[in-house]
Amino acid sequence: EAQVTQNPRYLITVTGKKLTVTCSQNMNHEYMSWYRQDPGLGLRQIYYSMNVEVTDKGDVPEGYKVSRKEKRNFPLILESPSPNQTSLYFCASSPQGADGYTFGSGTRLTVV
Amino acid sequence: ELKVEQNPLFLSMQEGKNYTIYCNYSTTSDRLYWYRQDPGKSLESLFVLLSNGAVKQEGRLMASLDTKARLSTLHITAAVHDLSATYFCAVDPPKLVFGQGTRLTINP
């Protein structure tokens, strides 16, 4: 089944403890991206990647890192999480947009 | 900077009625997407509109795109309760920018 898989689905962590949210797609898509969704602020892009080893900042990159060492994986790294990074996170992939974007199931992150 | 605006943001309607959600965007683009999101769930792709004049229909939903007016509409025909959800439009390139979402509630 064609899909974007995110893990974990839910995560509660403490301020400053490094964490990684994984994202993997099995559709051979070139484009992958991360979004966060917050009440009243909608969906905002964090980082995106046009292909392997090519990443760029979205609208809200502060406090996040990404890497794209292989086509299928695009992990989101929070080196020192803070409570303002509590949010619902989505990973998405696309064959450069022509067929739209496929979203993962989401990761609900709480930083206390 | 690309901005995408939806209206209305909240819509409560009766079953059986028709209504339209509007999506305006600020810069030239030939690609527009509609998504549905149920509470606590991911985004489900509804329509991909790739050219001026594109019209797509699925069940009681129909979406259209006017690139000259920078406007897309999502029309709901004879609404049913199962269509209650939040609907987003989004535009690219170079990056995907979302509208604020329209929370649709359909009452029996």
PDB file of C-alpha atoms in Angstrom:
ATOM      1  CA  GLU A   1       0.000   0.000   0.000  1.00  0.00           C
ATOM      2  CA  ALA A   2       1.330   3.446  -0.957  1.00  0.00           C
ATOM      3  CA  GLN A   3       1.776   5.435   2.211  1.00  0.00           C
ATOM      4  CA  VAL A   4       3.717   7.867   4.331  1.00  0.00           C
ATOM      5  CA  THR A   5       4.567   6.401   7.727  1.00  0.00           C
ATOM      6  CA  GLN A   6       5.331   8.571  10.730  1.00  0.00           C
ATOM      7  CA  ASN A   7       6.533   7.403  14.113  1.00  0.00           C
ATOM      8  CA  PRO A   8       5.696   7.795  16.870  1.00  0.00           C
ATOM      9  CA  ARG A   9       2.027   8.752  16.754  1.00  0.00           C
ATOM     10  CA  TYR A  10       2.103  10.255  20.220  1.00  0.00           C
ATOM     11  CA  LEU A  11       5.053  11.510  22.238  1.00  0.00           C
ATOM     12  CA  ILE A  12       5.337  13.275  25.564  1.00  0.00           C
ATOM     13  CA  THR A  13       8.812  14.502  26.415  1.00  0.00           C
ATOM     14  CA  VAL A  14      10.590  16.967  28.665  1.00  0.00           C
ATOM     15  CA  THR A  15      12.197  20.247  27.736  1.00  0.00           C
ATOM     16  CA  GLY A  16      15.687  19.853  26.324  1.00  0.00           C
ATOM     17  CA  LYS A  17      15.618  16.128  25.637  1.00  0.00           C
ATOM     18  CA  LYS A  18      16.578  15.515  22.012  1.00  0.00           C
ATOM     19  CA  LEU A  19      14.055  13.612  19.941  1.00  0.00           C
ATOM     20  CA  THR A  20      13.537  12.418  16.388  1.00  0.00           C
ATOM     21  CA  VAL A  21      10.266  11.910  14.568  1.00  0.00           C
ATOM     22  CA  THR A  22      10.697   9.537  11.663  1.00  0.00           C
ATOM     23  CA  CYS A  23       8.989   9.756   8.281  1.00  0.00           C
ATOM     24  CA  SER A  24       9.217   7.159   5.547  1.00  0.00           C
ATOM     25  CA  GLN A  25       7.462   6.878   2.171  1.00  0.00           C
ATOM     26  CA  ASN A  26       7.287   3.901  -0.179  1.00  0.00           C
ATOM     27  CA  MET A  27       6.232   5.737  -3.351  1.00  0.00           C
ATOM     28  CA  ASN A  28       9.663   6.809  -4.612  1.00  0.00           C
ATOM     29  CA  HIS A  29       8.638  10.459  -4.287  1.00  0.00           C
ATOM     30  CA  GLU A  30      11.298  13.118  -4.751  1.00  0.00           C
ATOM     31  CA  TYR A  31       9.641  15.764  -2.595  1.00  0.00           C
ATOM     32  CA  MET A  32       9.110  15.466   1.157  1.00  0.00           C
ATOM     33  CA  SER A  33       8.159  18.039   3.762  1.00  0.00           C
ATOM     34  CA  TRP A  34       7.211  18.612   7.374  1.00  0.00           C
ATOM     35  CA  TYR A  35       4.329  20.709   8.719  1.00  0.00           C
ATOM     36  CA  ARG A  36       3.066  21.632  12.125  1.00  0.00           C
ATOM     37  CA  GLN A  37      -0.571  22.292  12.873  1.00  0.00           C
ATOM     38  CA  ASP A  38      -1.616  24.559  15.705  1.00  0.00           C
ATOM     39  CA  PRO A  39      -5.076  25.858  16.655  1.00  0.00           C
ATOM     40  CA  GLY A  40      -5.633  29.296  15.182  1.00  0.00           C
ATOM     41  CA  LEU A  41      -2.407  29.148  13.154  1.00  0.00           C
ATOM     42  CA  GLY A  42      -3.295  26.420  10.701  1.00  0.00           C
ATOM     43  CA  LEU A  43      -0.709  24.300   8.919  1.00  0.00           C
ATOM     44  CA  ARG A  44       2.756  25.753   8.507  1.00  0.00           C
ATOM     45  CA  GLN A  45       5.706  24.276   6.700  1.00  0.00           C
ATOM     46  CA  ILE A  46       8.838  23.582   8.744  1.00  0.00           C
ATOM     47  CA  TYR A  47      11.284  22.151   6.193  1.00  0.00           C
ATOM     48  CA  TYR A  48      11.092  20.600   2.787  1.00  0.00           C
ATOM     49  CA  SER A  49      13.337  18.511   0.556  1.00  0.00           C
ATOM     50  CA  MET A  50      13.270  18.467  -3.224  1.00  0.00           C
ATOM     51  CA  ASN A  51      15.457  15.359  -3.389  1.00  0.00           C
ATOM     52  CA  VAL A  52      18.233  13.457  -1.638  1.00  0.00           C
ATOM     53  CA  GLU A  53      20.708  15.779   0.094  1.00  0.00           C
ATOM     54  CA  VAL A  54      18.614  18.851  -0.860  1.00  0.00           C
ATOM     55  CA  THR A  55      16.721  20.485   1.993  1.00  0.00           C
ATOM     56  CA  ASP A  56      15.444  23.993   2.602  1.00  0.00           C
ATOM     57  CA  LYS A  57      13.687  25.980   5.285  1.00  0.00           C
ATOM     58  CA  GLY A  58       9.967  26.482   5.303  1.00  0.00           C
ATOM     59  CA  ASP A  59       8.104  29.130   7.249  1.00  0.00           C
ATOM     60  CA  VAL A  60       8.909  28.015  10.797  1.00  0.00           C
ATOM     61  CA  PRO A  61      12.291  26.211  10.822  1.00  0.00           C
ATOM     62  CA  GLU A  62      13.627  27.529  14.138  1.00  0.00           C
ATOM     63  CA  GLY A  63      14.344  24.761  16.604  1.00  0.00           C
ATOM     64  CA  TYR A  64      14.172  21.969  14.032  1.00  0.00           C
ATOM     65  CA  LYS A  65      16.629  20.053  11.889  1.00  0.00           C
ATOM     66  CA  VAL A  66      16.108  17.604   9.049  1.00  0.00           C
ATOM     67  CA  SER A  67      18.206  15.334   6.897  1.00  0.00           C
ATOM     68  CA  ARG A  68      17.587  13.529   3.623  1.00  0.00           C
ATOM     69  CA  LYS A  69      20.261  10.890   3.250  1.00  0.00           C
ATOM     70  CA  GLU A  70      18.052   8.554   1.266  1.00  0.00           C
ATOM     71  CA  LYS A  71      14.983   9.116  -0.839  1.00  0.00           C
ATOM     72  CA  ARG A  72      12.464   7.334   1.337  1.00  0.00           C
ATOM     73  CA  ASN A  73      13.301   8.854   4.723  1.00  0.00           C
ATOM     74  CA  PHE A  74      13.019  12.392   6.030  1.00  0.00           C
ATOM     75  CA  PRO A  75      13.398  12.548   9.819  1.00  0.00           C
ATOM     76  CA  LEU A  76      12.548  15.631  11.863  1.00  0.00           C
ATOM     77  CA  ILE A  77      14.973  16.321  14.692  1.00  0.00           C
ATOM     78  CA  LEU A  78      14.352  18.506  17.719  1.00  0.00           C
ATOM     79  CA  GLU A  79      17.746  18.992  19.350  1.00  0.00           C
ATOM     80  CA  SER A  80      16.405  20.776  22.437  1.00  0.00           C
ATOM     81  CA  PRO A  81      12.611  20.717  22.477  1.00  0.00           C
ATOM     82  CA  SER A  82      10.714  23.506  24.186  1.00  0.00           C
ATOM     83  CA  PRO A  83       7.049  23.750  25.228  1.00  0.00           C
ATOM     84  CA  ASN A  84       6.263  26.011  22.250  1.00  0.00           C
ATOM     85  CA  GLN A  85       7.025  23.042  20.005  1.00  0.00           C
ATOM     86  CA  THR A  86       4.034  21.205  21.403  1.00  0.00           C
ATOM     87  CA  SER A  87       1.992  20.611  18.268  1.00  0.00           C
ATOM     88  CA  LEU A  88       0.590  18.139  15.774  1.00  0.00           C
ATOM     89  CA  TYR A  89       3.197  17.317  13.138  1.00  0.00           C
ATOM     90  CA  PHE A  90       2.624  15.962   9.647  1.00  0.00           C
ATOM     91  CA  CYS A  91       5.043  14.625   7.098  1.00  0.00           C
ATOM     92  CA  ALA A  92       4.090  14.656   3.419  1.00  0.00           C
ATOM     93  CA  SER A  93       5.543  13.453   0.148  1.00  0.00           C
ATOM     94  CA  SER A  94       4.876  14.203  -3.487  1.00  0.00           C
ATOM     95  CA  PRO A  95       6.157  13.352  -6.965  1.00  0.00           C
ATOM     96  CA  GLN A  96       6.817  17.100  -7.359  1.00  0.00           C
ATOM     97  CA  GLY A  97       3.177  18.069  -6.954  1.00  0.00           C
ATOM     98  CA  ALA A  98       1.541  16.861 -10.141  1.00  0.00           C
ATOM     99  CA  ASP A  99      -0.335  14.124  -8.284  1.00  0.00           C
ATOM    100  CA  GLY A 100      -0.749  16.058  -5.086  1.00  0.00           C
ATOM    101  CA  TYR A 101       0.670  15.329  -1.688  1.00  0.00           C
ATOM    102  CA  THR A 102       0.264  12.290   0.550  1.00  0.00           C
ATOM    103  CA  PHE A 103       0.285  12.967   4.263  1.00  0.00           C
ATOM    104  CA  GLY A 104       1.338  10.758   7.139  1.00  0.00           C
ATOM    105  CA  SER A 105      -0.961  10.005  10.040  1.00  0.00           C
ATOM    106  CA  GLY A 106       0.545  12.703  12.221  1.00  0.00           C
ATOM    107  CA  THR A 107       2.588  12.876  15.409  1.00  0.00           C
ATOM    108  CA  ARG A 108       1.135  14.596  18.426  1.00  0.00           C
ATOM    109  CA  LEU A 109       4.058  15.961  20.415  1.00  0.00           C
ATOM    110  CA  THR A 110       3.786  17.378  23.902  1.00  0.00           C
ATOM    111  CA  VAL A 111       6.825  19.035  25.490  1.00  0.00           C
ATOM    112  CA  VAL A 112       6.530  19.639  29.229  1.00  0.00           C
TER     113      VAL A 112
ATOM    114  CA  GLU B   1       4.721  35.917  -0.416  1.00  0.00           C
ATOM    115  CA  LEU B   2       1.979  33.475  -1.274  1.00  0.00           C
ATOM    116  CA  LYS B   3      -1.116  33.838   0.897  1.00  0.00           C
ATOM    117  CA  VAL B   4      -4.173  31.615   0.776  1.00  0.00           C
ATOM    118  CA  GLU B   5      -7.482  32.710   2.276  1.00  0.00           C
ATOM    119  CA  GLN B   6     -10.599  30.647   2.741  1.00  0.00           C
ATOM    120  CA  ASN B   7     -14.079  31.734   3.577  1.00  0.00           C
ATOM    121  CA  PRO B   8     -16.083  31.110   5.462  1.00  0.00           C
ATOM    122  CA  LEU B   9     -13.954  29.777   8.304  1.00  0.00           C
ATOM    123  CA  PHE B  10     -16.939  28.246  10.040  1.00  0.00           C
ATOM    124  CA  LEU B  11     -20.046  26.915   8.366  1.00  0.00           C
ATOM    125  CA  SER B  12     -23.031  25.261   9.964  1.00  0.00           C
ATOM    126  CA  MET B  13     -25.643  23.980   7.591  1.00  0.00           C
ATOM    127  CA  GLN B  14     -28.631  21.718   7.375  1.00  0.00           C
ATOM    128  CA  GLU B  15     -28.627  18.379   5.648  1.00  0.00           C
ATOM    129  CA  GLY B  16     -29.898  18.601   2.105  1.00  0.00           C
ATOM    130  CA  LYS B  17     -28.719  22.165   1.520  1.00  0.00           C
ATOM    131  CA  ASN B  18     -26.112  23.379  -0.947  1.00  0.00           C
ATOM    132  CA  TYR B  19     -23.180  25.600  -0.114  1.00  0.00           C
ATOM    133  CA  THR B  20     -19.838  26.818  -1.446  1.00  0.00           C
ATOM    134  CA  ILE B  21     -16.466  27.320   0.211  1.00  0.00           C
ATOM    135  CA  TYR B  22     -14.175  29.865  -1.410  1.00  0.00           C
ATOM    136  CA  CYS B  23     -10.390  29.831  -1.634  1.00  0.00           C
ATOM    137  CA  ASN B  24      -8.466  32.895  -2.824  1.00  0.00           C
ATOM    138  CA  TYR B  25      -4.722  33.002  -3.296  1.00  0.00           C
ATOM    139  CA  SER B  26      -2.379  35.893  -3.824  1.00  0.00           C
ATOM    140  CA  THR B  27       0.124  34.912  -6.521  1.00  0.00           C
ATOM    141  CA  THR B  28       0.040  33.161  -9.854  1.00  0.00           C
ATOM    142  CA  SER B  29      -0.331  29.406  -9.607  1.00  0.00           C
ATOM    143  CA  ASP B  30      -1.844  26.680 -11.740  1.00  0.00           C
ATOM    144  CA  ARG B  31      -2.003  24.099  -8.990  1.00  0.00           C
ATOM    145  CA  LEU B  32      -4.497  23.941  -6.187  1.00  0.00           C
ATOM    146  CA  TYR B  33      -5.416  21.152  -3.793  1.00  0.00           C
ATOM    147  CA  TRP B  34      -8.368  20.446  -1.543  1.00  0.00           C
ATOM    148  CA  TYR B  35      -8.044  18.325   1.572  1.00  0.00           C
ATOM    149  CA  ARG B  36     -10.403  17.064   4.212  1.00  0.00           C
ATOM    150  CA  GLN B  37      -9.431  16.619   7.841  1.00  0.00           C
ATOM    151  CA  ASP B  38     -11.487  14.898  10.521  1.00  0.00           C
ATOM    152  CA  PRO B  39     -10.752  15.802  14.166  1.00  0.00           C
ATOM    153  CA  GLY B  40      -7.421  14.368  15.294  1.00  0.00           C
ATOM    154  CA  LYS B  41      -6.808  12.766  11.916  1.00  0.00           C
ATOM    155  CA  SER B  42      -4.538  13.328   8.966  1.00  0.00           C
ATOM    156  CA  LEU B  43      -5.306  15.180   5.756  1.00  0.00           C
ATOM    157  CA  GLU B  44      -7.143  13.278   3.073  1.00  0.00           C
ATOM    158  CA  SER B  45      -6.689  14.422  -0.508  1.00  0.00           C
ATOM    159  CA  LEU B  46      -9.974  15.322  -2.188  1.00  0.00           C
ATOM    160  CA  PHE B  47      -9.053  17.101  -5.413  1.00  0.00           C
ATOM    161  CA  VAL B  48      -5.977  18.105  -7.368  1.00  0.00           C
ATOM    162  CA  LEU B  49      -6.683  20.969  -9.795  1.00  0.00           C
ATOM    163  CA  LEU B  50      -3.883  21.545 -12.267  1.00  0.00           C
ATOM    164  CA  SER B  51      -5.098  24.053 -14.811  1.00  0.00           C
ATOM    165  CA  ASN B  52      -7.370  27.010 -15.386  1.00  0.00           C
ATOM    166  CA  GLY B  53     -10.962  25.916 -15.727  1.00  0.00           C
ATOM    167  CA  ALA B  54     -10.355  22.540 -14.097  1.00  0.00           C
ATOM    168  CA  VAL B  55     -13.464  21.042 -12.567  1.00  0.00           C
ATOM    169  CA  LYS B  56     -13.568  17.810 -10.613  1.00  0.00           C
ATOM    170  CA  GLN B  57     -16.433  16.057  -8.893  1.00  0.00           C
ATOM    171  CA  GLU B  58     -16.606  13.267  -6.365  1.00  0.00           C
ATOM    172  CA  GLY B  59     -19.969  12.399  -4.927  1.00  0.00           C
ATOM    173  CA  ARG B  60     -21.561  15.506  -3.413  1.00  0.00           C
ATOM    174  CA  LEU B  61     -18.383  17.590  -3.714  1.00  0.00           C
ATOM    175  CA  MET B  62     -17.284  19.554  -6.750  1.00  0.00           C
ATOM    176  CA  ALA B  63     -14.178  21.709  -7.007  1.00  0.00           C
ATOM    177  CA  SER B  64     -13.221  24.241  -9.645  1.00  0.00           C
ATOM    178  CA  LEU B  65     -10.252  26.472 -10.373  1.00  0.00           C
ATOM    179  CA  ASP B  66     -10.090  29.902 -12.007  1.00  0.00           C
ATOM    180  CA  THR B  67      -6.410  30.824 -12.197  1.00  0.00           C
ATOM    181  CA  LYS B  68      -7.116  34.242 -13.682  1.00  0.00           C
ATOM    182  CA  ALA B  69      -9.230  35.210 -10.682  1.00  0.00           C
ATOM    183  CA  ARG B  70      -6.932  33.211  -8.356  1.00  0.00           C
ATOM    184  CA  LEU B  71     -10.010  31.549  -6.984  1.00  0.00           C
ATOM    185  CA  SER B  72     -11.108  28.005  -6.290  1.00  0.00           C
ATOM    186  CA  THR B  73     -14.479  26.871  -5.040  1.00  0.00           C
ATOM    187  CA  LEU B  74     -15.586  23.716  -3.277  1.00  0.00           C
ATOM    188  CA  HIS B  75     -19.297  23.188  -3.777  1.00  0.00           C
ATOM    189  CA  ILE B  76     -21.323  20.894  -1.581  1.00  0.00           C
ATOM    190  CA  THR B  77     -24.554  19.551  -2.999  1.00  0.00           C
ATOM    191  CA  ALA B  78     -27.347  18.178  -0.799  1.00  0.00           C
ATOM    192  CA  ALA B  79     -25.113  17.990   2.255  1.00  0.00           C
ATOM    193  CA  VAL B  80     -25.127  14.927   4.486  1.00  0.00           C
ATOM    194  CA  HIS B  81     -23.837  14.601   8.049  1.00  0.00           C
ATOM    195  CA  ASP B  82     -20.828  12.506   6.945  1.00  0.00           C
ATOM    196  CA  LEU B  83     -19.394  15.536   5.191  1.00  0.00           C
ATOM    197  CA  SER B  84     -18.847  17.300   8.520  1.00  0.00           C
ATOM    198  CA  ALA B  85     -15.100  17.987   8.701  1.00  0.00           C
ATOM    199  CA  THR B  86     -12.546  20.737   8.207  1.00  0.00           C
ATOM    200  CA  TYR B  87     -11.703  21.483   4.584  1.00  0.00           C
ATOM    201  CA  PHE B  88      -8.426  23.022   3.497  1.00  0.00           C
ATOM    202  CA  CYS B  89      -7.286  24.403   0.205  1.00  0.00           C
ATOM    203  CA  ALA B  90      -3.584  24.650  -0.537  1.00  0.00           C
ATOM    204  CA  VAL B  91      -1.488  26.121  -3.333  1.00  0.00           C
ATOM    205  CA  ASP B  92       2.015  25.543  -4.677  1.00  0.00           C
ATOM    206  CA  PRO B  93       4.713  25.975  -5.975  1.00  0.00           C
ATOM    207  CA  PRO B  94       7.305  26.425  -4.788  1.00  0.00           C
ATOM    208  CA  LYS B  95       6.086  25.302  -1.390  1.00  0.00           C
ATOM    209  CA  LEU B  96       2.666  24.169  -0.263  1.00  0.00           C
ATOM    210  CA  VAL B  97       0.772  26.943   1.528  1.00  0.00           C
ATOM    211  CA  PHE B  98      -2.542  26.202   3.212  1.00  0.00           C
ATOM    212  CA  GLY B  99      -5.625  28.243   3.774  1.00  0.00           C
ATOM    213  CA  GLN B 100      -6.904  28.576   7.324  1.00  0.00           C
ATOM    214  CA  GLY B 101      -9.434  25.810   6.878  1.00  0.00           C
ATOM    215  CA  THR B 102     -13.230  25.816   6.878  1.00  0.00           C
ATOM    216  CA  ARG B 103     -14.857  23.912   9.708  1.00  0.00           C
ATOM    217  CA  LEU B 104     -18.058  22.495   8.274  1.00  0.00           C
ATOM    218  CA  THR B 105     -20.805  21.167  10.528  1.00  0.00           C
ATOM    219  CA  ILE B 106     -23.836  19.555   8.939  1.00  0.00           C
ATOM    220  CA  ASN B 107     -26.851  19.185  11.158  1.00  0.00           C
ATOM    221  CA  PRO B 108     -29.628  16.632  10.632  1.00  0.00           C
TER     222      PRO B 108
END
